[in-house]
Tab-separated table of C-alpha atoms in Angstrom:
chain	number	residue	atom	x	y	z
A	1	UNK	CA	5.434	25.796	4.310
A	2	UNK	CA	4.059	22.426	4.234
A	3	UNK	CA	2.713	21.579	8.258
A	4	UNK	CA	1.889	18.714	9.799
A	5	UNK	CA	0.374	19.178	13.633
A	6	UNK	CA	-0.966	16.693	16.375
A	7	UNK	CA	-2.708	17.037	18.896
A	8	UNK	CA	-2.591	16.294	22.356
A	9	UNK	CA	0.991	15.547	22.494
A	10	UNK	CA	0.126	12.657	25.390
A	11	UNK	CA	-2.928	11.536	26.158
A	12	UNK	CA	-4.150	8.868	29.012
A	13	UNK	CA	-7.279	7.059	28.919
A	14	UNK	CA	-8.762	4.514	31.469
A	15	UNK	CA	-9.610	0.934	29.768
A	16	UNK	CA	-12.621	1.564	27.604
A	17	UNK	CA	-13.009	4.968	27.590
A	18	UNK	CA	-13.368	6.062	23.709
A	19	UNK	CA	-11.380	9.627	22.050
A	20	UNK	CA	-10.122	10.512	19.088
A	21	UNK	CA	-6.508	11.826	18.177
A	22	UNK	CA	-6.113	15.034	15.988
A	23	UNK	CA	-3.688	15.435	12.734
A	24	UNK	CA	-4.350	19.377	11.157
A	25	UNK	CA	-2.144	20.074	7.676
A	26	UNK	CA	-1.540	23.014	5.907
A	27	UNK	CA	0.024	21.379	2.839
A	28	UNK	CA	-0.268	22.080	-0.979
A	29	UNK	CA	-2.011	19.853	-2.924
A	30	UNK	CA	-2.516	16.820	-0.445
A	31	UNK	CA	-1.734	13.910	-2.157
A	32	UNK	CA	-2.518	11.250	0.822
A	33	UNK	CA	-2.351	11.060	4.827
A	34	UNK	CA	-0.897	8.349	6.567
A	35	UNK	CA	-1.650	6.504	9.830
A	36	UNK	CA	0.698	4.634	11.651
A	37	UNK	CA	1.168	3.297	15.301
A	38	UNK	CA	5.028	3.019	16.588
A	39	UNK	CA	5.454	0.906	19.970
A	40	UNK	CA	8.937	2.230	21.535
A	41	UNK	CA	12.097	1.286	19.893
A	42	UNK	CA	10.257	-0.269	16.662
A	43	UNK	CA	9.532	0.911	13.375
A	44	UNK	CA	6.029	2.267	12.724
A	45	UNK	CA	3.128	0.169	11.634
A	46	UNK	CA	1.180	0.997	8.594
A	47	UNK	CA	-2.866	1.755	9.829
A	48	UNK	CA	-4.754	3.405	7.151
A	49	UNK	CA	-4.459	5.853	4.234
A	50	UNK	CA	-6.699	8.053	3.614
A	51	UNK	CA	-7.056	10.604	0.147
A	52	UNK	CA	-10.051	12.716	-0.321
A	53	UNK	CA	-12.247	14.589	2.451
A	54	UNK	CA	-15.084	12.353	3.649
A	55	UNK	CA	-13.397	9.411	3.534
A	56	UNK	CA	-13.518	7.497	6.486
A	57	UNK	CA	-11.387	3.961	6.855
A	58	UNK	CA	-11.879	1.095	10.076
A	59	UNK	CA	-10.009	-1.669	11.736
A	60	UNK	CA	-10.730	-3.049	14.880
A	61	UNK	CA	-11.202	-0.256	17.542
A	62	UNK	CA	-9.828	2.591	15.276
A	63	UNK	CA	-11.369	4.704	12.943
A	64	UNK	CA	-9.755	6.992	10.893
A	65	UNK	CA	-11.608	9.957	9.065
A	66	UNK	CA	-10.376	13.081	6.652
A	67	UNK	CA	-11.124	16.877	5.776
A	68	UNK	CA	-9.853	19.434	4.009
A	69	UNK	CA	-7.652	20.365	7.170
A	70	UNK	CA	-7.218	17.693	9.569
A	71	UNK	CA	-7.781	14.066	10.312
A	72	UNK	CA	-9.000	12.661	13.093
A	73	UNK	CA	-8.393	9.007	14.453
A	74	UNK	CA	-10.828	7.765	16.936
A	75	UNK	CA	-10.299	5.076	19.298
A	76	UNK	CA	-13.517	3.082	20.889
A	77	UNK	CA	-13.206	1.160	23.924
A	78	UNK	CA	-9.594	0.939	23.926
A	79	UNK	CA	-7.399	-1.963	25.307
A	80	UNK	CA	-3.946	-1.461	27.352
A	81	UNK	CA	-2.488	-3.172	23.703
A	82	UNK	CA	-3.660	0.331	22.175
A	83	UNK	CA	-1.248	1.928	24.260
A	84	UNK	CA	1.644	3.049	21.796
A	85	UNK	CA	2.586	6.547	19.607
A	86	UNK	CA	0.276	7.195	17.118
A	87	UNK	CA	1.913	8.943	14.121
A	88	UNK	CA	0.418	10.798	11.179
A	89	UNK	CA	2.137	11.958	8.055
A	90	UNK	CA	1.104	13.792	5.153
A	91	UNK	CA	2.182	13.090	1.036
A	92	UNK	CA	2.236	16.787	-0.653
A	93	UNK	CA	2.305	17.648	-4.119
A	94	UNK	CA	6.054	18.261	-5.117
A	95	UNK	CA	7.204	17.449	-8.142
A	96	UNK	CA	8.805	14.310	-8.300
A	97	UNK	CA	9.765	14.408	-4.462
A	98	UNK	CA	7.691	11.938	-2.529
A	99	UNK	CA	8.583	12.386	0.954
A	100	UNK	CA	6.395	12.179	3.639
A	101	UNK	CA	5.776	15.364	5.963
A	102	UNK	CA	4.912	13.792	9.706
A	103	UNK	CA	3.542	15.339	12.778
A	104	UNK	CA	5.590	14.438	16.251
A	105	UNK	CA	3.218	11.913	16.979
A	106	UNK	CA	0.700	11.219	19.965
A	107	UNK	CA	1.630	9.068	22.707
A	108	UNK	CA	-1.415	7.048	24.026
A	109	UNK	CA	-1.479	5.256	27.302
A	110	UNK	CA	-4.284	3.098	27.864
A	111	UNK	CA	-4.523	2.075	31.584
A	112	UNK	CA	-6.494	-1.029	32.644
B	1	UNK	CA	5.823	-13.341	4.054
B	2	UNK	CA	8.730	-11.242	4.775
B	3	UNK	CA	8.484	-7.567	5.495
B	4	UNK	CA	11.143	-5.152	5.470
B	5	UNK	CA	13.983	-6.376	6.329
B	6	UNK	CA	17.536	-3.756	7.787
B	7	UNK	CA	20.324	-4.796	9.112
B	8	UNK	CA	22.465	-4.172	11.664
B	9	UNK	CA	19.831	-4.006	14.146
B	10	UNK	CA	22.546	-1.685	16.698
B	11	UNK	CA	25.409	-0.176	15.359
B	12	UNK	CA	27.778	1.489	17.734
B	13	UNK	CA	30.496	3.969	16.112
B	14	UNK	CA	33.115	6.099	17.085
B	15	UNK	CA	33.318	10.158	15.713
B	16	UNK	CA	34.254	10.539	12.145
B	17	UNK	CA	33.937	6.632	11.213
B	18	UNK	CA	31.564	5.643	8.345
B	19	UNK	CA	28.644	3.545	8.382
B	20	UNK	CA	26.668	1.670	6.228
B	21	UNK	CA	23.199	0.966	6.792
B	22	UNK	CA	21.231	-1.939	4.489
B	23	UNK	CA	17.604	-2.343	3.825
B	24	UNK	CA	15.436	-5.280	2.050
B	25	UNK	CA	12.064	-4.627	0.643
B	26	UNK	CA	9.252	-6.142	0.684
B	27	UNK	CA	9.417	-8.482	-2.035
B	28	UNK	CA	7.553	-6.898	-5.261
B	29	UNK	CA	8.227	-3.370	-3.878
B	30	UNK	CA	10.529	-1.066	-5.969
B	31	UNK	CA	10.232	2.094	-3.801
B	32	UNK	CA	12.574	2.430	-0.209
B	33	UNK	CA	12.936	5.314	1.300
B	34	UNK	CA	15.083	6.216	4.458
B	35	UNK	CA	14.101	8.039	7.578
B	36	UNK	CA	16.002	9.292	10.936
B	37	UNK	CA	14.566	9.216	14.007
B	38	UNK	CA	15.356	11.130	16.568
B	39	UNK	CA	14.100	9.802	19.969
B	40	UNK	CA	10.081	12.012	20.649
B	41	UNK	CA	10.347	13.254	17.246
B	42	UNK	CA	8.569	12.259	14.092
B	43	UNK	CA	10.864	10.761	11.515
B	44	UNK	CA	12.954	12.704	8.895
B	45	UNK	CA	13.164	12.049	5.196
B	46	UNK	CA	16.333	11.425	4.169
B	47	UNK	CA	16.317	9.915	0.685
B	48	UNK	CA	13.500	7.890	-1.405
B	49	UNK	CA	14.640	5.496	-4.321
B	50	UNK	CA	12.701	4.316	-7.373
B	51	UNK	CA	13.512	1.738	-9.836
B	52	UNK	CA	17.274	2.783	-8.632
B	53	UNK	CA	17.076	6.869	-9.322
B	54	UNK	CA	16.831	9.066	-6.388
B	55	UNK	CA	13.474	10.293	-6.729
B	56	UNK	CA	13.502	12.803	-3.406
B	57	UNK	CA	16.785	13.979	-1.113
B	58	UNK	CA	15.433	15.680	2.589
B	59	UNK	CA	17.442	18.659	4.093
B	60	UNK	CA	20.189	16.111	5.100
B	61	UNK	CA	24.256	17.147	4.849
B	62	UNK	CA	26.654	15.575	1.759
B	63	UNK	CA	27.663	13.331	4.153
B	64	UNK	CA	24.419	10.971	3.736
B	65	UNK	CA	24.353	8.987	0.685
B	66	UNK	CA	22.353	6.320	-0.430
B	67	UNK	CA	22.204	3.863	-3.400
B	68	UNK	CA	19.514	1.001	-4.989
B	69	UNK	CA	20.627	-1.996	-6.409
B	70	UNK	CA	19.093	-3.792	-9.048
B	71	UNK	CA	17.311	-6.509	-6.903
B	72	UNK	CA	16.186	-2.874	-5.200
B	73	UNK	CA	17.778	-3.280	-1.611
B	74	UNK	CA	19.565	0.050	-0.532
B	75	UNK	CA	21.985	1.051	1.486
B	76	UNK	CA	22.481	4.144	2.754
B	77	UNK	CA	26.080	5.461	4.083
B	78	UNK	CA	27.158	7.965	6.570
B	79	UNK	CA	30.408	9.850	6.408
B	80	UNK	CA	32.333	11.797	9.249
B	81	UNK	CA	29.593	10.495	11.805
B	82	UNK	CA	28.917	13.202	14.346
B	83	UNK	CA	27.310	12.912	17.904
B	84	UNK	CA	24.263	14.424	16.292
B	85	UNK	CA	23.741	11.567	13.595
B	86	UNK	CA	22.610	9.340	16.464
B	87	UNK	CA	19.578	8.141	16.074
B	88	UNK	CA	17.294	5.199	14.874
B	89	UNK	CA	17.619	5.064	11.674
B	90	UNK	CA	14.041	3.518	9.082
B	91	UNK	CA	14.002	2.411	5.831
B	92	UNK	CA	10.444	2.215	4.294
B	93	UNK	CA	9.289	-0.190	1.529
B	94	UNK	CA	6.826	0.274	-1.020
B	95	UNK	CA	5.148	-0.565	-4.267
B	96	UNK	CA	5.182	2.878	-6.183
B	97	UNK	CA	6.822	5.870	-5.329
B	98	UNK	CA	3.456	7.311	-3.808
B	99	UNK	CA	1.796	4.624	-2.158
B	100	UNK	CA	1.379	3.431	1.380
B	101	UNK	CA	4.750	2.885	3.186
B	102	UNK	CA	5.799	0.026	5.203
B	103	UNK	CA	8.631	0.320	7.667
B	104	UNK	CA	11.496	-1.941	9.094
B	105	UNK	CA	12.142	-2.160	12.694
B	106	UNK	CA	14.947	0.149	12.139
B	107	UNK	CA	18.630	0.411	12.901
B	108	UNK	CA	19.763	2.158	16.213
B	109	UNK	CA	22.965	4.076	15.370
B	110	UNK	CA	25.009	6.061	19.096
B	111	UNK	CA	28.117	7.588	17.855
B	112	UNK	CA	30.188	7.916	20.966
């Protein structure tokens, strides 16, 4: 069954003090992975897309990178403004269906 | 320019009404898809729409429907509303049925 993990489920970080977020699939016949930040209450914003291992996408203090299993989104010297849910989701082969598979998301707190 | 657009912003219903949710796309877009939300979950796939034909239905009841029009705005309609269907509630917009997604701020639906 097509998967789509994240992990840590919360994570708090002091002003400046870089990590990086985790996305793992088990999916067949990846198709694309998607990015997106979601403040509370709002829909979520569109980050990056990534679509073959090795690729590696940037804006600003995020950096999103891809393998054959997971994805990892690293944050440098983050800002309070960082602070949201950071959502991955995963396109899978399936005939004509296009749906996206997500994960449940990170929440990020970024304390000044 | 505008992005996507869906309206009402709340919605407050009773159980067993009806409701109709509407979504604009990004202009030039021909792809929307619909999403539930469940508050710490990721979203849900409901229904995607191309060039008006349902192109993928998620593991959602008979009582979710959804439609394209020709000027490809949706709506999507909700039958014999239970407590469970409350939720926020995204429509996503995008050019082709497989490429990047952008979301609307979403509607909040509480059946009471």
């Amino acid at each position: 069954e097509d998967q789509v993990t994240q992990s840590p489920e919360a994570l708090r970080l002091q002003e400046g003090e870089s990590s990086s977020l985790n996305c793992s699939y088990t999916v067949s016949g990846l198709r694309g992975l998607f990015w997106y930040r979601q403040d509370p209450g709002k829909g979520p914003e569109f980050l990056f897309t990534l679509y073959s291992a090795g690729e590696e996408k940037e804006k600003e203090r995020l950096k999103a990178t891809l393998t054959k299993k997971e994805s990892f989104l690293h944050i440098t010297a983050p800002k309070p403004e960082d602070s949201a849910t950071y959502l991955c989701a995963v396109q899978a082969e399936a005939g004509n269906n296009r749906k996206l598979i997500w994960g449940l998301g990170t929440s990020l707190a970024v304390n000044p | 320019d505008a992005g996507v657009t869906q309206s009402p912003t709340h919605l407050i219903k009773t159980r067993g009404q009806q409701v109709t949710l509407r979504c604009s796309p990004i202009s030039g877009h021909k792809s929307v898809s619909w999403y539930q939300q469940v508050l710490g979950q990721g979203p849900q796939f409901i229904f995607q729409y191309y060039e008006k034909e349902e192109r993928g239905r998620g593991n959602f009841p008979d009582r979710f429907s959804a439609r394209q029009f020709p000027n490809y705005s949706s709506e999507l309609n909700v039958n014999a509303l239970l407590l469970g269907d409350s939720a926020l509630y995204l429509c996503a917009s995008s050019f082709l049925a497989n490429t990047e997604a952008f979301f609307g701020q979403g509607t909040r639906l509480t059946v009471v």
